[in-house]
Amino acid sequence: APVIEARKLGMVYPDGTRAIEGVSFSVEEGESCAIIGPSGCGKTTLLFIFSGLLRPTEGIALIEGKEVVAPPKNAALILQNYGLFPWKTVIENAALGLEIRGVKARDARKAVKPILRELGLEGFENHYPKQLSGGMQQRVAFARALAIKPRIMLMDEPFSSLDALSREKLQNFLLELWMKERMTMLLVTHSIEEAVFLGKRIVVLSHRPGRVVKVIENPMAGSVE
Ligand code: ADP
Ligand code: ADP
């Protein structure tokens, strides 16, 4: 059974704007799926629906066979603008995902330390987000996401705010992670390059309202090295 499934999803915002219409696709376990389309075609809307932050007005969003009505426990969310709390330090931000899930603050910090190290953030634990480059901030967001050992990663334009070098480094990190852990990934992006690099399956959406115009199987994904 698919891990992520959209069944004829539609979204009409309260002001009458139709963002998406009849969107159906599915992502199997361990598969990475990129959703690509022009600005305004409803990519963020779709990701928010799967994150449990927005209820669709039509259709059903399923994760692990269950309708999404709240943030799914096994899924981590990565947003374009990092989503870090400016008044919390790097390690406090990274530990937050575990704390929300009931882990004690001290234990959570202990658990995220090696992950921060792996992401090249050792020595920055007590810095505040604004003291770091964009690439480093997004790595903190990845540390927070990975700390919960997610089976599913939901990502909204995670590389768009980064400079070219940071982007390439973090994309490679994500690709290696995916090949190693075989998480199920859903990535929305407006970048064809990124979709081809990371998406085993690429779902192409039309202009607003977003409709699925094409689903491409992409054997190229992950075929670096
Ligand atoms: P994308 O992420 O592909 O750029 P979005 O999901 O952000 O697209 O938006 C899809 C469409 O829905 C856009 O036309 C946007 O202006 C509109 N939209 C997004 N949020 C709202 C909202 N809260 N109320 C009304 N329209 C919205
Ligand atoms: P990234 O490409 O991931 O954004 P950078 O190339 O900006 O990383 O930075 C590489 C290294 O330089 C970082 O790992 C860090 O050690 C250091 N560095 C960069 N920006 C800052 C900053 N604003 N404050 C402190 N150290 C920084």
JSON list of N, CA and C and ligand atoms in Angstrom, two decimals, residues 120-121 124 127 130-137 139 162-163 165-167 169, ligand 2:
[
{"chain": "A", "resi": 120, "resn": "GLY", "atom": "N", "xyz": [27.68, 19.12, 10.48]},
{"chain": "A", "resi": 120, "resn": "GLY", "atom": "CA", "xyz": [28.71, 20.16, 10.46]},
{"chain": "A", "resi": 120, "resn": "GLY", "atom": "C", "xyz": [28.40, 21.36, 11.35]},
{"chain": "A", "resi": 121, "resn": "LEU", "atom": "N", "xyz": [27.61, 21.14, 12.39]},
{"chain": "A", "resi": 121, "resn": "LEU", "atom": "CA", "xyz": [27.21, 22.26, 13.25]},
{"chain": "A", "resi": 121, "resn": "LEU", "atom": "C", "xyz": [27.82, 22.19, 14.64]},
{"chain": "A", "resi": 124, "resn": "PHE", "atom": "N", "xyz": [28.50, 25.18, 17.17]},
{"chain": "A", "resi": 124, "resn": "PHE", "atom": "CA", "xyz": [27.49, 26.24, 16.98]},
{"chain": "A", "resi": 124, "resn": "PHE", "atom": "C", "xyz": [26.25, 26.01, 17.83]},
{"chain": "A", "resi": 127, "resn": "HIS", "atom": "N", "xyz": [24.74, 29.06, 19.44]},
{"chain": "A", "resi": 127, "resn": "HIS", "atom": "CA", "xyz": [24.50, 30.24, 18.60]},
{"chain": "A", "resi": 127, "resn": "HIS", "atom": "C", "xyz": [23.00, 30.40, 18.39]},
{"chain": "A", "resi": 130, "resn": "LYS", "atom": "N", "xyz": [20.08, 33.71, 13.79]},
{"chain": "A", "resi": 130, "resn": "LYS", "atom": "CA", "xyz": [20.50, 34.86, 12.97]},
{"chain": "A", "resi": 130, "resn": "LYS", "atom": "C", "xyz": [22.02, 35.03, 12.92]},
{"chain": "A", "resi": 131, "resn": "GLN", "atom": "N", "xyz": [22.74, 34.31, 13.77]},
{"chain": "A", "resi": 131, "resn": "GLN", "atom": "CA", "xyz": [24.20, 34.35, 13.72]},
{"chain": "A", "resi": 131, "resn": "GLN", "atom": "C", "xyz": [24.76, 33.40, 12.67]},
{"chain": "A", "resi": 132, "resn": "LEU", "atom": "N", "xyz": [23.90, 32.62, 12.04]},
{"chain": "A", "resi": 132, "resn": "LEU", "atom": "CA", "xyz": [24.35, 31.59, 11.09]},
{"chain": "A", "resi": 132, "resn": "LEU", "atom": "C", "xyz": [23.98, 31.95, 9.66]},
{"chain": "A", "resi": 133, "resn": "SER", "atom": "N", "xyz": [24.69, 31.35, 8.72]},
{"chain": "A", "resi": 133, "resn": "SER", "atom": "CA", "xyz": [24.33, 31.49, 7.31]},
{"chain": "A", "resi": 133, "resn": "SER", "atom": "C", "xyz": [23.03, 30.73, 7.04]},
{"chain": "A", "resi": 134, "resn": "GLY", "atom": "N", "xyz": [22.42, 31.03, 5.90]},
{"chain": "A", "resi": 134, "resn": "GLY", "atom": "CA", "xyz": [21.17, 30.36, 5.53]},
{"chain": "A", "resi": 134, "resn": "GLY", "atom": "C", "xyz": [21.34, 28.85, 5.45]},
{"chain": "A", "resi": 135, "resn": "GLY", "atom": "N", "xyz": [22.46, 28.42, 4.88]},
{"chain": "A", "resi": 135, "resn": "GLY", "atom": "CA", "xyz": [22.72, 26.99, 4.76]},
{"chain": "A", "resi": 135, "resn": "GLY", "atom": "C", "xyz": [22.80, 26.32, 6.11]},
{"chain": "A", "resi": 136, "resn": "MET", "atom": "N", "xyz": [23.44, 27.00, 7.05]},
{"chain": "A", "resi": 136, "resn": "MET", "atom": "CA", "xyz": [23.56, 26.43, 8.40]},
{"chain": "A", "resi": 136, "resn": "MET", "atom": "C", "xyz": [22.19, 26.38, 9.09]},
{"chain": "A", "resi": 137, "resn": "GLN", "atom": "N", "xyz": [21.38, 27.42, 8.89]},
{"chain": "A", "resi": 137, "resn": "GLN", "atom": "CA", "xyz": [20.05, 27.43, 9.50]},
{"chain": "A", "resi": 137, "resn": "GLN", "atom": "C", "xyz": [19.21, 26.27, 8.96]},
{"chain": "A", "resi": 139, "resn": "ARG", "atom": "N", "xyz": [20.35, 23.52, 7.87]},
{"chain": "A", "resi": 139, "resn": "ARG", "atom": "CA", "xyz": [20.89, 22.28, 8.44]},
{"chain": "A", "resi": 139, "resn": "ARG", "atom": "C", "xyz": [20.37, 22.06, 9.86]},
{"chain": "A", "resi": 162, "resn": "LEU", "atom": "N", "xyz": [18.67, 29.08, -0.40]},
{"chain": "A", "resi": 162, "resn": "LEU", "atom": "CA", "xyz": [20.11, 28.88, -0.19]},
{"chain": "A", "resi": 162, "resn": "LEU", "atom": "C", "xyz": [20.92, 29.30, -1.40]},
{"chain": "A", "resi": 163, "resn": "ASP", "atom": "N", "xyz": [22.17, 29.67, -1.14]},
{"chain": "A", "resi": 163, "resn": "ASP", "atom": "CA", "xyz": [23.06, 29.95, -2.26]},
{"chain": "A", "resi": 163, "resn": "ASP", "atom": "C", "xyz": [23.45, 28.63, -2.92]},
{"chain": "A", "resi": 165, "resn": "LEU", "atom": "N", "xyz": [26.11, 26.89, -3.53]},
{"chain": "A", "resi": 165, "resn": "LEU", "atom": "CA", "xyz": [27.01, 25.92, -2.89]},
{"chain": "A", "resi": 165, "resn": "LEU", "atom": "C", "xyz": [26.30, 25.20, -1.74]},
{"chain": "A", "resi": 166, "resn": "SER", "atom": "N", "xyz": [25.62, 25.96, -0.88]},
{"chain": "A", "resi": 166, "resn": "SER", "atom": "CA", "xyz": [24.88, 25.35, 0.23]},
{"chain": "A", "resi": 166, "resn": "SER", "atom": "C", "xyz": [23.82, 24.40, -0.29]},
{"chain": "A", "resi": 167, "resn": "ARG", "atom": "N", "xyz": [23.17, 24.83, -1.37]},
{"chain": "A", "resi": 167, "resn": "ARG", "atom": "CA", "xyz": [22.10, 24.02, -1.95]},
{"chain": "A", "resi": 167, "resn": "ARG", "atom": "C", "xyz": [22.65, 22.67, -2.38]},
{"chain": "A", "resi": 169, "resn": "LYS", "atom": "N", "xyz": [25.36, 21.14, -1.45]},
{"chain": "A", "resi": 169, "resn": "LYS", "atom": "CA", "xyz": [25.82, 20.32, -0.33]},
{"chain": "A", "resi": 169, "resn": "LYS", "atom": "C", "xyz": [24.65, 19.65, 0.38]},
{"chain": "B", "resi": 2, "resn": "ADP", "atom": "P1", "xyz": [26.67, 26.69, 4.05]},
{"chain": "B", "resi": 2, "resn": "ADP", "atom": "O1", "xyz": [27.22, 26.60, 2.65]},
{"chain": "B", "resi": 2, "resn": "ADP", "atom": "O2", "xyz": [26.16, 25.41, 4.59]},
{"chain": "B", "resi": 2, "resn": "ADP", "atom": "O3", "xyz": [25.73, 27.86, 4.24]},
{"chain": "B", "resi": 2, "resn": "ADP", "atom": "P2", "xyz": [28.80, 28.26, 4.53]},
{"chain": "B", "resi": 2, "resn": "ADP", "atom": "O4", "xyz": [29.55, 27.95, 3.26]},
{"chain": "B", "resi": 2, "resn": "ADP", "atom": "O5", "xyz": [28.01, 29.51, 4.64]},
{"chain": "B", "resi": 2, "resn": "ADP", "atom": "O6", "xyz": [27.91, 27.03, 4.92]},
{"chain": "B", "resi": 2, "resn": "ADP", "atom": "O7", "xyz": [29.79, 28.21, 5.74]},
{"chain": "B", "resi": 2, "resn": "ADP", "atom": "C1", "xyz": [30.76, 27.21, 5.85]},
{"chain": "B", "resi": 2, "resn": "ADP", "atom": "C2", "xyz": [31.29, 27.26, 7.26]},
{"chain": "B", "resi": 2, "resn": "ADP", "atom": "O8", "xyz": [31.67, 28.60, 7.58]},
{"chain": "B", "resi": 2, "resn": "ADP", "atom": "C3", "xyz": [30.23, 26.90, 8.28]},
{"chain": "B", "resi": 2, "resn": "ADP", "atom": "O9", "xyz": [30.14, 25.53, 8.53]},
{"chain": "B", "resi": 2, "resn": "ADP", "atom": "C4", "xyz": [30.72, 27.65, 9.47]},
{"chain": "B", "resi": 2, "resn": "ADP", "atom": "O10", "xyz": [31.75, 26.95, 10.11]},
{"chain": "B", "resi": 2, "resn": "ADP", "atom": "C5", "xyz": [31.26, 28.93, 8.89]},
{"chain": "B", "resi": 2, "resn": "ADP", "atom": "N1", "xyz": [30.26, 30.03, 8.84]},
{"chain": "B", "resi": 2, "resn": "ADP", "atom": "C6", "xyz": [29.57, 30.46, 7.76]},
{"chain": "B", "resi": 2, "resn": "ADP", "atom": "N2", "xyz": [28.75, 31.47, 8.05]},
{"chain": "B", "resi": 2, "resn": "ADP", "atom": "C7", "xyz": [28.90, 31.71, 9.36]},
{"chain": "B", "resi": 2, "resn": "ADP", "atom": "C8", "xyz": [28.33, 32.64, 10.28]},
{"chain": "B", "resi": 2, "resn": "ADP", "atom": "N3", "xyz": [27.42, 33.55, 9.89]},
{"chain": "B", "resi": 2, "resn": "ADP", "atom": "N4", "xyz": [28.73, 32.60, 11.55]},
{"chain": "B", "resi": 2, "resn": "ADP", "atom": "C9", "xyz": [29.65, 31.72, 11.94]},
{"chain": "B", "resi": 2, "resn": "ADP", "atom": "N5", "xyz": [30.23, 30.83, 11.12]},
{"chain": "B", "resi": 2, "resn": "ADP", "atom": "C10", "xyz": [29.88, 30.80, 9.86]}
]
